[in-house]
Short mmCIF file of C-alpha atoms in Angstrom, two decimals:
data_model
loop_
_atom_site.label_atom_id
_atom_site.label_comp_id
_atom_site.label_asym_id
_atom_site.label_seq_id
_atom_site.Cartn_x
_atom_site.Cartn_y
_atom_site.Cartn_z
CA UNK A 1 -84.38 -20.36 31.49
CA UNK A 2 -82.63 -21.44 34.72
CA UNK A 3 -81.01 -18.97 36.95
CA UNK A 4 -77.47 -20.59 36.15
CA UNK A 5 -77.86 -19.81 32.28
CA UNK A 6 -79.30 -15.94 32.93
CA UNK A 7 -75.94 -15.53 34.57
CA UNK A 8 -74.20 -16.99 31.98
CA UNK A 9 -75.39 -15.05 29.68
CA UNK A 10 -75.19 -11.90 31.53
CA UNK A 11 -71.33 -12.44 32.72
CA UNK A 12 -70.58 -13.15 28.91
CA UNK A 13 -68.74 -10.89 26.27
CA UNK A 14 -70.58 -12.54 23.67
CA UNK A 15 -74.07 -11.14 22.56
CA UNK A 16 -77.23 -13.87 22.86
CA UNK A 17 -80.72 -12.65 21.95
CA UNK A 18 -83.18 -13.42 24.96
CA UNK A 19 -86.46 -12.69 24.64
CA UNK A 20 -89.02 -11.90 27.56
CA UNK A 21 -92.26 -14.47 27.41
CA UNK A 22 -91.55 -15.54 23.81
CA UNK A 23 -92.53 -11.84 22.65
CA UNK A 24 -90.34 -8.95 23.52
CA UNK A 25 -86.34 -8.79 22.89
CA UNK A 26 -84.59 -8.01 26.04
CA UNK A 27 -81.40 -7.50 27.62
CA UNK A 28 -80.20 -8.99 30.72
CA UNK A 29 -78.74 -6.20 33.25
CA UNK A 30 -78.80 -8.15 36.01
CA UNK A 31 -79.07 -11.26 38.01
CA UNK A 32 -80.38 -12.24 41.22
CA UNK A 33 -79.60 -15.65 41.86
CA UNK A 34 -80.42 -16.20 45.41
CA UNK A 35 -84.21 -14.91 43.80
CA UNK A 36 -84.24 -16.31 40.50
CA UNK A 37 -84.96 -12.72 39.24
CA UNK A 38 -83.27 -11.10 36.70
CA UNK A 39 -84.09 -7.35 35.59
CA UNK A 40 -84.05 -6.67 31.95
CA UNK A 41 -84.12 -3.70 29.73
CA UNK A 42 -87.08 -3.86 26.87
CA UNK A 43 -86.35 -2.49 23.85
CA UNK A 44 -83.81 0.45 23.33
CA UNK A 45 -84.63 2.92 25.96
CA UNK A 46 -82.21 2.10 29.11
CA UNK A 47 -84.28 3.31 31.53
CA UNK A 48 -87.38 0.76 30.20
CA UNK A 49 -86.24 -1.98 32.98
CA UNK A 50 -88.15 -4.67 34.15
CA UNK A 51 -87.52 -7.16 37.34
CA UNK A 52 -89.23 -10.64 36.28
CA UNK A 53 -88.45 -14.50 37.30
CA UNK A 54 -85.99 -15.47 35.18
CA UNK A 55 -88.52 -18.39 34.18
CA UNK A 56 -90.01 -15.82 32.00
CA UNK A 57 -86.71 -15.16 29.69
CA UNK A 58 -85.96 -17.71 26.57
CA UNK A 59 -82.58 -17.57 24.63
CA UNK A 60 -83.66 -17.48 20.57
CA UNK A 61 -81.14 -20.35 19.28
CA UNK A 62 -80.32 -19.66 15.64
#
């Protein structure tokens, strides 16, 4: 995913399932455009964050 789209995502009221390498369901907390990083919460637990290039994250289209 580009850095453009994480934002998207993240700035948007609706819900869009992104997963982390193909694998893991995550959501996007925030974005760091000037990095291209994004950090993510796995899972459930809000305090299970991650920091990873938002290369890594793929939205699931339906």
């Amino acid at each position: 995913m580009n850095v453009n789209r994480a934002k998207e995502i993240y700035d948007s009221p609706t819900n869009y399932v992104v997963q982390l390498d193909g694998e893991h369901s995550v959501w996007i907390e925030s974005v760091d455009v000037a990095n291209g990083m994004a950090t993510v919460q796995m899972g459930t637990n809000p305090a299970d964050t991650q920091t990873v290039s938002v290369e890594r994250l793929n939205e699931e289209h339906h």
